[in-house]
Tab-separated table of C-alpha atoms and ligand atoms in Angstrom:
chain	number	residue	atom	x	y	z
A	448	MET	CA	0.319	-0.058	-0.179
A	449	ARG	CA	0.926	3.624	-0.577
A	450	ALA	CA	1.871	5.808	2.454
A	451	SER	CA	-0.949	8.266	2.899
A	452	THR	CA	1.934	10.957	3.265
A	453	SER	CA	4.239	10.627	0.391
A	454	PRO	CA	7.689	12.266	0.238
A	455	LEU	CA	6.572	14.656	-2.447
A	456	GLY	CA	3.814	15.715	-0.321
A	457	VAL	CA	5.718	16.611	2.512
A	458	LEU	CA	8.443	18.547	0.096
A	459	SER	CA	5.603	20.652	-1.672
A	460	ALA	CA	3.962	21.369	2.161
A	461	LEU	CA	7.541	22.793	2.993
A	462	VAL	CA	7.892	24.499	-0.003
A	463	VAL	CA	4.446	26.279	0.623
A	464	LEU	CA	5.412	27.090	4.172
A	465	LEU	CA	8.915	28.645	2.842
A	466	SER	CA	7.369	30.601	0.202
A	467	THR	CA	4.725	31.928	2.821
A	468	SER	CA	6.835	32.410	5.968
A	469	VAL	CA	10.742	32.514	5.479
A	470	LEU	CA	10.266	34.432	1.856
A	471	ALA	CA	7.698	36.428	2.964
A	472	GLN	CA	8.300	40.164	2.070
A	473	THR	CA	9.353	42.837	4.353
A	474	ILE	CA	7.678	46.651	3.879
A	475	THR	CA	9.858	49.346	5.119
A	476	ARG	CA	10.602	53.243	4.592
A	477	TYR	CA	13.166	54.068	2.045
A	478	CYS	CA	14.033	57.847	1.770
A	479	SER	CA	15.818	59.151	-1.145
A	480	PRO	CA	19.447	60.153	-0.812
A	481	GLU	CA	18.413	62.921	-2.872
A	482	SER	CA	15.825	64.680	-1.008
A	483	ALA	CA	14.756	63.658	2.807
A	484	THR	CA	10.965	64.574	2.019
A	485	VAL	CA	10.936	62.055	-0.839
A	486	CYS	CA	10.375	58.415	0.735
A	487	PHE	CA	9.153	55.303	-0.528
A	488	ALA	CA	7.397	52.094	0.496
A	489	GLU	CA	9.852	49.673	-0.151
A	490	ALA	CA	9.425	45.976	-0.085
A	491	THR	CA	12.274	43.498	0.084
A	492	TRP	CA	12.834	39.575	-0.004
A	493	PRO	CA	15.297	37.908	2.148
A	494	GLY	CA	18.502	36.436	0.301
A	495	GLY	CA	19.479	39.580	-1.782
A	496	THR	CA	18.642	37.485	-4.993
A	497	ARG	CA	15.073	39.271	-5.779
A	498	PRO	CA	14.413	42.592	-6.768
A	499	ILE	CA	13.630	45.602	-4.424
A	500	PHE	CA	10.832	47.858	-5.250
A	501	ARG	CA	10.385	51.152	-3.827
A	502	ILE	CA	6.643	53.015	-4.497
A	503	ALA	CA	6.207	56.964	-3.965
A	504	ILE	CA	2.868	58.865	-4.480
A	505	PRO	CA	1.507	62.242	-3.840
A	506	ASP	CA	0.156	62.845	-0.507
A	507	ASN	CA	-2.802	64.802	-1.637
A	508	VAL	CA	-5.233	62.129	-2.591
A	509	GLN	CA	-7.482	59.781	-1.195
A	510	SER	CA	-8.110	57.862	-4.257
A	511	ALA	CA	-6.661	57.161	-7.486
A	512	PRO	CA	-5.824	58.065	-10.247
A	513	PHE	CA	-2.590	59.802	-9.055
A	514	GLU	CA	1.289	59.526	-10.534
A	515	THR	CA	3.434	56.522	-9.155
A	516	ILE	CA	7.059	56.545	-9.014
A	517	LEU	CA	8.518	53.088	-9.058
A	518	GLN	CA	12.162	52.201	-8.042
A	519	ILE	CA	13.336	48.841	-8.903
A	520	VAL	CA	16.885	47.659	-7.824
A	521	ALA	CA	17.523	44.567	-9.552
A	522	PRO	CA	20.740	41.720	-8.969
A	523	ILE	CA	22.523	42.206	-12.142
A	524	SER	CA	21.795	38.585	-12.974
A	525	LEU	CA	17.991	39.232	-13.676
A	526	THR	CA	17.662	40.358	-17.347
A	527	TRP	CA	14.165	41.819	-16.926
A	528	VAL	CA	11.596	42.429	-13.774
A	529	GLY	CA	7.963	43.300	-14.530
A	530	PHE	CA	5.947	45.189	-11.583
A	531	ALA	CA	1.980	44.416	-11.597
A	532	TRP	CA	-0.182	47.162	-10.011
A	533	GLY	CA	-2.856	45.057	-9.625
A	534	GLY	CA	-1.602	41.780	-7.939
A	535	GLY	CA	-1.231	39.013	-10.578
A	536	MET	CA	-0.065	38.336	-14.195
A	537	VAL	CA	-3.345	39.290	-16.133
A	538	ASN	CA	-5.913	42.162	-16.112
A	539	ASN	CA	-3.556	45.252	-14.808
A	540	PRO	CA	-0.946	47.467	-15.608
A	541	ILE	CA	2.234	45.835	-15.967
A	542	THR	CA	5.350	48.256	-15.554
A	543	MET	CA	8.386	46.654	-17.161
A	544	ALA	CA	12.293	47.210	-17.089
A	545	TRP	CA	15.630	46.194	-18.307
A	546	MET	CA	18.983	47.256	-18.843
A	547	ASN	CA	20.234	48.510	-22.231
A	548	GLY	CA	23.709	48.994	-21.700
A	549	ASN	CA	24.009	51.537	-18.809
A	550	THR	CA	20.389	52.494	-19.662
A	551	ALA	CA	16.856	51.362	-18.371
A	552	VAL	CA	14.297	50.699	-21.242
A	553	VAL	CA	10.826	50.716	-19.721
A	554	SER	CA	7.575	50.022	-21.219
A	555	SER	CA	3.942	49.840	-19.856
A	556	ARG	CA	2.160	46.558	-20.506
A	557	TRP	CA	-1.023	44.402	-19.859
A	558	ALA	CA	-1.294	40.933	-20.234
A	559	THR	CA	-4.558	39.012	-20.896
A	560	ALA	CA	-3.471	35.499	-21.044
A	561	ARG	CA	-0.101	34.050	-19.396
A	562	THR	CA	2.070	34.970	-22.223
A	563	VAL	CA	4.146	37.715	-23.337
A	564	PRO	CA	2.053	40.863	-22.233
A	565	GLY	CA	1.178	43.529	-25.061
A	566	MET	CA	1.932	46.969	-25.132
A	567	TYR	CA	-0.632	49.242	-22.941
A	568	ASN	CA	-1.398	52.552	-23.971
A	569	GLN	CA	-3.440	53.798	-21.294
A	570	ALA	CA	-0.425	54.092	-18.799
A	571	THR	CA	2.698	55.912	-19.931
A	572	VAL	CA	5.855	55.734	-18.301
A	573	LYS	CA	9.105	57.686	-18.112
A	574	ALA	CA	12.486	56.173	-16.935
A	575	LEU	CA	13.212	59.094	-14.354
A	576	MET	CA	16.785	57.569	-13.334
A	577	SER	CA	18.685	54.365	-14.265
A	578	SER	CA	22.361	53.256	-12.992
A	579	ARG	CA	24.245	49.874	-12.970
A	580	ASN	CA	26.832	48.956	-11.073
A	581	ALA	CA	29.049	45.363	-10.693
A	582	THR	CA	26.153	43.954	-8.785
A	583	HIS	CA	23.024	45.652	-9.367
A	584	TRP	CA	20.783	47.533	-11.926
A	585	THR	CA	18.607	50.298	-10.891
A	586	ALA	CA	15.649	51.869	-12.972
A	587	GLU	CA	13.451	54.647	-11.622
A	588	ILE	CA	9.930	55.057	-13.079
A	589	LEU	CA	7.408	57.477	-13.497
A	590	CYS	CA	3.985	56.186	-14.337
A	591	THR	CA	0.858	58.030	-15.413
A	592	GLY	CA	-2.062	55.621	-15.642
A	593	CYS	CA	-0.991	52.887	-13.061
A	594	SER	CA	-2.945	53.540	-10.469
A	595	ARG	CA	-6.351	53.202	-12.089
A	596	TRP	CA	-7.554	50.651	-14.864
A	597	THR	CA	-10.685	49.049	-15.951
A	598	GLY	CA	-11.160	46.348	-13.064
A	599	GLY	CA	-9.056	47.957	-10.369
A	600	GLU	CA	-7.530	50.732	-8.498
A	601	VAL	CA	-4.349	51.272	-6.441
A	602	SER	CA	-5.326	53.001	-2.767
A	603	PRO	CA	-3.157	55.348	-1.600
A	604	VAL	CA	-4.534	54.466	2.221
A	605	ASN	CA	-5.341	51.125	2.246
A	606	ASN	CA	-3.725	47.699	1.631
A	607	ASN	CA	-3.148	46.667	-1.946
A	608	GLN	CA	-1.833	43.593	-3.545
A	609	PHE	CA	1.032	43.727	-5.809
A	610	ALA	CA	2.806	41.140	-7.983
A	611	TRP	CA	6.096	41.252	-9.916
A	612	GLY	CA	8.081	38.657	-12.088
A	613	SER	CA	11.782	38.448	-13.116
A	614	GLY	CA	13.649	36.642	-15.636
A	615	ARG	CA	17.166	35.482	-16.172
A	616	ALA	CA	17.322	35.177	-19.895
A	617	ALA	CA	18.064	37.440	-22.599
A	618	VAL	CA	15.404	39.837	-23.737
A	619	ALA	CA	15.172	39.959	-27.586
A	620	GLN	CA	15.659	43.482	-28.671
A	621	PRO	CA	16.923	45.303	-25.162
A	622	SER	CA	16.941	48.598	-27.139
A	623	ASN	CA	13.454	48.207	-27.784
A	624	PRO	CA	10.609	49.079	-25.190
A	625	GLN	CA	8.228	46.711	-27.409
A	626	SER	CA	10.321	43.596	-27.222
A	627	SER	CA	9.475	40.393	-26.559
A	628	PHE	CA	11.265	38.594	-23.713
A	629	PRO	CA	11.483	35.275	-22.133
A	630	LYS	CA	9.025	33.836	-19.275
A	631	HIS	CA	9.704	34.473	-15.766
A	632	THR	CA	12.174	32.518	-13.408
A	633	ASP	CA	10.670	33.952	-10.110
A	634	VAL	CA	7.159	35.529	-9.341
A	635	ARG	CA	5.725	36.906	-6.289
A	636	MET	CA	2.430	38.304	-5.206
A	637	TYR	CA	2.295	40.653	-2.227
A	638	GLY	CA	0.367	42.911	-0.022
A	639	ALA	CA	1.602	46.264	0.581
A	640	MET	CA	0.239	49.756	2.059
A	641	LEU	CA	1.875	52.974	0.367
A	642	GLN	CA	1.815	54.952	3.769
A	643	ASN	CA	5.344	54.826	3.690
A	644	GLY	CA	5.979	56.169	0.342
A	645	ARG	CA	3.201	59.383	0.629
A	646	VAL	CA	5.219	62.029	-0.433
A	647	PRO	CA	4.139	65.945	-0.040
A	648	SER	CA	3.045	66.945	-3.557
A	649	ALA	CA	5.236	70.067	-4.180
A	650	ALA	CA	8.280	67.594	-3.353
A	651	PHE	CA	6.735	64.792	-5.528
A	652	ASN	CA	6.329	67.139	-8.541
A	653	SER	CA	9.863	68.517	-7.983
A	654	TYR	CA	11.539	65.198	-7.810
A	655	LYS	CA	9.944	63.577	-10.872
A	656	ALA	CA	11.261	67.279	-12.602
A	657	ARG	CA	14.636	66.754	-11.430
A	658	VAL	CA	18.049	66.225	-12.997
A	659	PRO	CA	18.937	63.025	-11.197
A	660	VAL	CA	21.988	62.041	-10.038
A	661	PRO	CA	22.800	58.112	-10.376
A	662	MET	CA	21.915	56.423	-7.175
A	663	ILE	CA	25.416	53.913	-7.188
B	965	HEM	C1	7.117	35.956	-21.788
B	965	HEM	C2	6.422	36.648	-20.660
B	965	HEM	C3	5.291	35.494	-19.708
B	965	HEM	C4	4.876	34.433	-19.674
B	965	HEM	C5	5.118	33.479	-20.874
B	965	HEM	C6	4.560	34.250	-18.384
B	965	HEM	C7	3.844	33.197	-18.371
B	965	HEM	C8	2.865	32.643	-16.956
B	965	HEM	C9	2.701	31.713	-16.615
B	965	HEM	C10	2.392	29.944	-17.606
B	965	HEM	C11	2.440	31.627	-15.324
B	965	HEM	C12	1.606	30.450	-14.639
B	965	HEM	C13	2.497	29.828	-13.552
B	965	HEM	C14	3.617	29.038	-14.146
B	965	HEM	O1	3.735	28.592	-15.194
B	965	HEM	O2	4.639	29.880	-13.622
B	965	HEM	C15	2.537	32.908	-15.064
B	965	HEM	C16	2.459	33.490	-13.604
B	965	HEM	C17	2.503	34.571	-13.188
B	965	HEM	N1	3.416	35.449	-13.918
B	965	HEM	FE1	3.850	35.460	-15.837
B	965	HEM	N2	4.539	35.197	-17.602
B	965	HEM	C18	5.024	36.418	-18.680
B	965	HEM	C19	5.384	37.878	-17.692
B	965	HEM	C20	5.088	38.311	-16.671
B	965	HEM	C21	5.257	39.489	-16.440
B	965	HEM	C22	5.844	40.471	-17.302
B	965	HEM	C23	5.046	39.606	-15.101
B	965	HEM	C24	5.115	40.697	-14.330
B	965	HEM	C25	4.362	41.118	-13.112
B	965	HEM	C26	4.488	37.994	-14.779
B	965	HEM	C27	3.855	37.845	-13.574
B	965	HEM	C28	3.320	36.681	-12.972
B	965	HEM	C29	2.925	36.171	-11.738
B	965	HEM	C30	2.840	37.245	-10.847
B	965	HEM	C31	2.307	35.071	-11.753
B	965	HEM	C32	1.618	34.258	-10.723
B	965	HEM	C33	0.165	34.755	-10.370
B	965	HEM	C34	-0.705	34.546	-11.524
B	965	HEM	O3	-0.687	33.524	-12.580
B	965	HEM	O4	-1.295	35.586	-11.884
B	965	HEM	N3	4.420	37.477	-15.719
B	965	HEM	N4	3.283	33.350	-15.996
B	966	NAG	C1	25.459	48.534	-6.220
B	966	NAG	O1	24.516	49.375	-6.416
B	966	NAG	C2	23.592	48.686	-5.566
B	966	NAG	C3	21.970	49.390	-5.936
B	966	NAG	O2	22.111	50.953	-5.558
B	966	NAG	C4	23.858	48.972	-3.948
B	966	NAG	O3	22.932	48.748	-3.316
B	966	NAG	C5	25.170	48.565	-3.951
B	966	NAG	O4	25.775	49.166	-2.751
B	966	NAG	C6	26.281	49.102	-5.199
B	966	NAG	N1	27.645	48.657	-4.686
B	966	NAG	C7	28.296	49.370	-5.196
B	966	NAG	C8	29.792	48.755	-4.560
B	966	NAG	O5	28.747	50.404	-5.057
């Protein structure tokens, strides 16, 4: 007779336990070295192998729509990182970033199925800053249109569901924002409030218009 608890069953239970507890994200407050009043809600995962996500929004709004600033700090081994504003792969705005040399190439995407997300013109993204060193690349992205979409919105005051994916194989045409790219090797879904990233709106506006210095 088969044992009721198979080694495989124990293993997958362990994996679920690990991915929900030990590998849970931490949400903290990260303030820009460029401006003490510009802080972000930062999500990190233990181990240092996953991207860091930082979100800043203006503090003069109680509901969407509002502009968002997203910082992605990725280990150099990641060839692309995508951030999903509604917490899953499909039916929400996805902000994509990868490096082309020392410059971030960003795009606004939307997936209706679990295949390469197409372009999404109802949100516009702009790279405010990008940098790289021996271990990491960083992209900072302003988005207009990522906080509200058909079927959902981001809350500036309540909990949100976000998600991300990252890949390790080469993007087809790194210089082209509309390029296809290979499937992720890592994904996460997580909940977060944005309180830590509410920036006085005047500071938000001057920050997004600044001439940035690389954050290396
Ligand atoms: C070439 C592009 C992509 C392909 C082919 C793809 C394919 C898939 C597939 C087949 C799944 C189901 C589970 C699995 O097989 O791992 C999945 C899940 C997922 N993908 Fe993607 N994906 C792509 C891009 C992206 C991007 C850019 C993101 C960025 C946010 C993303 C986020 C997720 C997440 C969060 C899940 C798990 C939750 C869910 O299913 O909604 N994917 N993807
Ligand atoms: C490289 O960049 C990352 C991300 O900004 C930073 O955490 C790290 O300290 C930098 N490493 C060096 C050697 O400057």
